[in-house]
GROMACS .gro file of C-alpha atoms in nm:
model
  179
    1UNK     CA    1   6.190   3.756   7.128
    2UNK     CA    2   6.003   4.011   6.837
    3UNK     CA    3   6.281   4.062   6.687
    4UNK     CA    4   6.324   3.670   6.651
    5UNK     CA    5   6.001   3.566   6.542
    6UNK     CA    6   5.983   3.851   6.299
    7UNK     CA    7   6.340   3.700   6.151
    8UNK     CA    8   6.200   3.351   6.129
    9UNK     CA    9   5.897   3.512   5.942
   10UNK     CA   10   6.111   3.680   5.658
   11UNK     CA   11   6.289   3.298   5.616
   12UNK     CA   12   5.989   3.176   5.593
   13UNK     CA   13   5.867   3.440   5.270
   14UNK     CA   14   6.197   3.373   5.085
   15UNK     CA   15   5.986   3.092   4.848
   16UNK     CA   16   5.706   3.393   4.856
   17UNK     CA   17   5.939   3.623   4.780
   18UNK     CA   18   6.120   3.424   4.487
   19UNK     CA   19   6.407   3.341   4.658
   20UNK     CA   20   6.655   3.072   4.783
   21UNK     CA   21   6.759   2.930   5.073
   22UNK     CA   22   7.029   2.794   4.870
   23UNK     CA   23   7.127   3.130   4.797
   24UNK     CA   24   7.097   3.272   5.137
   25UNK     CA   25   7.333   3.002   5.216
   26UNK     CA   26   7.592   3.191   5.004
   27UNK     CA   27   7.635   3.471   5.173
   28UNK     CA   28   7.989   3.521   5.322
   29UNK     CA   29   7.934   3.617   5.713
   30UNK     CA   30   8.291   3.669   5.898
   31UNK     CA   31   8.358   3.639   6.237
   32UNK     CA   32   8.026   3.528   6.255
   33UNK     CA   33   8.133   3.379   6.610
   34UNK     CA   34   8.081   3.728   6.767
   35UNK     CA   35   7.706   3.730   6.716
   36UNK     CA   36   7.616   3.450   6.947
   37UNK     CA   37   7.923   3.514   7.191
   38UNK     CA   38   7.728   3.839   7.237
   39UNK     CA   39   7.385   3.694   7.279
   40UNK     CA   40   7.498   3.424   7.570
   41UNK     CA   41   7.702   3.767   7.757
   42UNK     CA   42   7.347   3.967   7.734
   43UNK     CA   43   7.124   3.633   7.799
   44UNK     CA   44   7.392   3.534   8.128
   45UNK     CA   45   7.384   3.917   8.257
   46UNK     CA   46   7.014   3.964   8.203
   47UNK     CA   47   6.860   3.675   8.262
   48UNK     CA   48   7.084   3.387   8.362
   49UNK     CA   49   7.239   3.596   8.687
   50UNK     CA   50   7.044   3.858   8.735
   51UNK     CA   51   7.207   3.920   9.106
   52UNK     CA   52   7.528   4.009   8.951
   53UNK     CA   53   7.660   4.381   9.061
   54UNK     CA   54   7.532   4.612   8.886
   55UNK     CA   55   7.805   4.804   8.754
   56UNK     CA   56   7.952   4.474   8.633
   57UNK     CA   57   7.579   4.324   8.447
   58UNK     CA   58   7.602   4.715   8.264
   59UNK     CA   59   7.955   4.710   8.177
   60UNK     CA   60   7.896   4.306   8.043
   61UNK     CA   61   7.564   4.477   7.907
   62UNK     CA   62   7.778   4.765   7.684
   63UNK     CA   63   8.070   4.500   7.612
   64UNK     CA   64   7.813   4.311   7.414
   65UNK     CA   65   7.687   4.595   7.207
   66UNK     CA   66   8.087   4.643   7.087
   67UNK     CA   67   8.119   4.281   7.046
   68UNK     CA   68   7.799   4.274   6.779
   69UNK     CA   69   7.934   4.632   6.652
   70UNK     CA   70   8.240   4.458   6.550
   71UNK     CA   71   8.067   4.178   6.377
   72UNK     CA   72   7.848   4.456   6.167
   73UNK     CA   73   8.148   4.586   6.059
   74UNK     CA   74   8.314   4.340   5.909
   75UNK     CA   75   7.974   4.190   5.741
   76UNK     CA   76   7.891   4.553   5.624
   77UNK     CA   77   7.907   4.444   5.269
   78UNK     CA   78   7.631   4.215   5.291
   79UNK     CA   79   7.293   4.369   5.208
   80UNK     CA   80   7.071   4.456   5.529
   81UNK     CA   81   7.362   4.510   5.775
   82UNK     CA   82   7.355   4.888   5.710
   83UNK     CA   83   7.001   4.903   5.833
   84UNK     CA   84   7.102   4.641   6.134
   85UNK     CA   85   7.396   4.834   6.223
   86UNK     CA   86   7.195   5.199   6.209
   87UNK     CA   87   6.920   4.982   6.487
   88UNK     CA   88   7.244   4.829   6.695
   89UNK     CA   89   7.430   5.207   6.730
   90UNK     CA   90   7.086   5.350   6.846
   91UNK     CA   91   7.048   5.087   7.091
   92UNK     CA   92   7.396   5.082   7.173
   93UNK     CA   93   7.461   5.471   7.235
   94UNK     CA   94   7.154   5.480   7.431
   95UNK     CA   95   7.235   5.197   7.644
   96UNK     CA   96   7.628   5.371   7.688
   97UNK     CA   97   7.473   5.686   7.791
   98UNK     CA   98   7.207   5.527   8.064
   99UNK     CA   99   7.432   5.329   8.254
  100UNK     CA  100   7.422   4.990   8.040
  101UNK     CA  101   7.035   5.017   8.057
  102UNK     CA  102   6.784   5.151   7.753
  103UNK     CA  103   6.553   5.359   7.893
  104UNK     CA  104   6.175   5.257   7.907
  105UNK     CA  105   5.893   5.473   7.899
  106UNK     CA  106   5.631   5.426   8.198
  107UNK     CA  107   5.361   5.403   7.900
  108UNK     CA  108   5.504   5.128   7.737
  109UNK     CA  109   5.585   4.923   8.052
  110UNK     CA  110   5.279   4.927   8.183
  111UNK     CA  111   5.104   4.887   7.844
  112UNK     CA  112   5.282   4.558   7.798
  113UNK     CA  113   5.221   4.470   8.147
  114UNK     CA  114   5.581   4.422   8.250
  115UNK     CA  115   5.681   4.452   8.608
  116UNK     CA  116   5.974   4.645   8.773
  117UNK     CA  117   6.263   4.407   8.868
  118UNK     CA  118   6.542   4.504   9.154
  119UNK     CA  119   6.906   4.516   9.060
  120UNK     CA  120   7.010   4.515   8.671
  121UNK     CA  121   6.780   4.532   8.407
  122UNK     CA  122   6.844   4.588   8.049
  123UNK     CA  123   6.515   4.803   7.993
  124UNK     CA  124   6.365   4.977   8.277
  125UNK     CA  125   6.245   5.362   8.341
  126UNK     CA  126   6.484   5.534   8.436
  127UNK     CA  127   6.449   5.852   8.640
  128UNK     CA  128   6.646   6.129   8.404
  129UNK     CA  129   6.745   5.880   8.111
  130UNK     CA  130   6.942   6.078   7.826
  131UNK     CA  131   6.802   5.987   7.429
  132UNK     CA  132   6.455   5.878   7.606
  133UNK     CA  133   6.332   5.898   7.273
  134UNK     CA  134   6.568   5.628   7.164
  135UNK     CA  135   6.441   5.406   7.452
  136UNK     CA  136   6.163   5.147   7.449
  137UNK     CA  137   5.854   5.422   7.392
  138UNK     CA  138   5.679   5.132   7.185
  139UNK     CA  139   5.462   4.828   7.357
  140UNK     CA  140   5.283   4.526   7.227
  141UNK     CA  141   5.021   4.529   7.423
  142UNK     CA  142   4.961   4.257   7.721
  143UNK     CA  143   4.736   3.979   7.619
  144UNK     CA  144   4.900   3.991   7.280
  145UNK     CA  145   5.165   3.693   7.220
  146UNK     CA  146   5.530   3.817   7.277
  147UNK     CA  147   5.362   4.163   7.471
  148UNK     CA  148   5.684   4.353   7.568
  149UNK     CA  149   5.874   4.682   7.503
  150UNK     CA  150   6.073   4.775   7.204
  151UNK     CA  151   6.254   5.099   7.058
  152UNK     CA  152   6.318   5.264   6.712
  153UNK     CA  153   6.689   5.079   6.751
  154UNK     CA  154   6.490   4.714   6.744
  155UNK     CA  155   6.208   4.842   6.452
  156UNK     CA  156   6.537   4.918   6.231
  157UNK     CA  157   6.727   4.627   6.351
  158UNK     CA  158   6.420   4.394   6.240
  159UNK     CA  159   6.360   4.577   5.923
  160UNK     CA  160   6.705   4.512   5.843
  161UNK     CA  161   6.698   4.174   5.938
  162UNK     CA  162   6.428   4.127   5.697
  163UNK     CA  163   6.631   4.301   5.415
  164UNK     CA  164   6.916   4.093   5.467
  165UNK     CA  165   6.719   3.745   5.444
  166UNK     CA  166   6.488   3.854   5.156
  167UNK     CA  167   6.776   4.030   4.964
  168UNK     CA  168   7.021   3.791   4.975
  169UNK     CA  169   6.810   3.501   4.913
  170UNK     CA  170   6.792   3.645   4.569
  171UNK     CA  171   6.993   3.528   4.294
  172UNK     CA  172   7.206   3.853   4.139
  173UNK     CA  173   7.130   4.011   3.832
  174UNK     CA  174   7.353   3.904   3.572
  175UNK     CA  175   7.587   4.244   3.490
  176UNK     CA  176   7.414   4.440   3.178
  177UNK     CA  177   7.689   4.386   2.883
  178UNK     CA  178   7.835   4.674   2.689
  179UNK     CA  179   7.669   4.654   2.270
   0.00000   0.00000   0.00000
């Protein structure tokens, strides 16, 4: 949800930032399908049927993280990405590595005020979980709007998110000419 408000945020600085939406609408995304075929998988498996078996809600989980990996490399021309993709591949490889789920840290859970659910979850603490400092060790806070967990992975992926909309809603430098 962070990661979504923070996005909206940078659209709405492109005037600040002397941009253009026009020219954020030029930017050439392919097989931009992928992104939100990726987001329903993770929003069905996580949230929509959360009674699913386990081994299948991870392996849907993982699936999704290719899926968007796919999409960041085709777009990797496109200013930002680079920073998205180095955000995804943390999150990823520490979701591959734990079973389909990141790794939480008992801190952070409890310092966003987040319960423990049964079955599947896409963030939990985990008993031995490999990268743990690749996990969810951050937490806003509870009582703060949108008070959850979040990881190194999501602070890149939002700072590249930012990148891409601010950068590309610049108009290009014209080339320097040769005197």
């Amino acid at each position: 949800m962070i990661v979504g408000v923070l996005a909206l945020l940078a659209v709405l600085a492109i005037p600040l930032t002397g941009g253009s939406f026009q020219q954020l609408g030029q930017i050439r995304i392919r097989a931009w399908w992928l992104l939100p075929l990726a987001l329903v998988l993770q929003i069905l498996v996580i949230s929509v049927l959360p009674d699913l078996p386990t081994a299948l809600a991870a392996s849907v989980h993982v699936a999704t993280y290719a899926l968007a990996g796919i999409f960041l490399w085709l777009n990797r021309a496109v200013k930002g990405v680079l920073l998205v993709t180095l955000g995804a591949m943390a999150n990823g490889v520490t979701i591959a590595v734990n079973g389909g789920t990141l790794p939480a840290s008992r801190w952070a859970v409890e310092t966003a005020g987040l319960d423990h659910r049964e079955g599947f979850v896409n963030s939990g603490v985990l008993e031995n979980p490999r990268l743990p400092w690749l996990g969810d060790v951050f937490a806003i806070p509870e009582g703060l709007p949108f008070a959850n967990v979040f990881s190194i992975g999501d602070v890149l992926i939002v700072a590249g998110v930012v990148v891409l909309i601010v950068a590309n809603s610049r108009t290009p430098e014209p080339a320097a000419q040769n005197q």
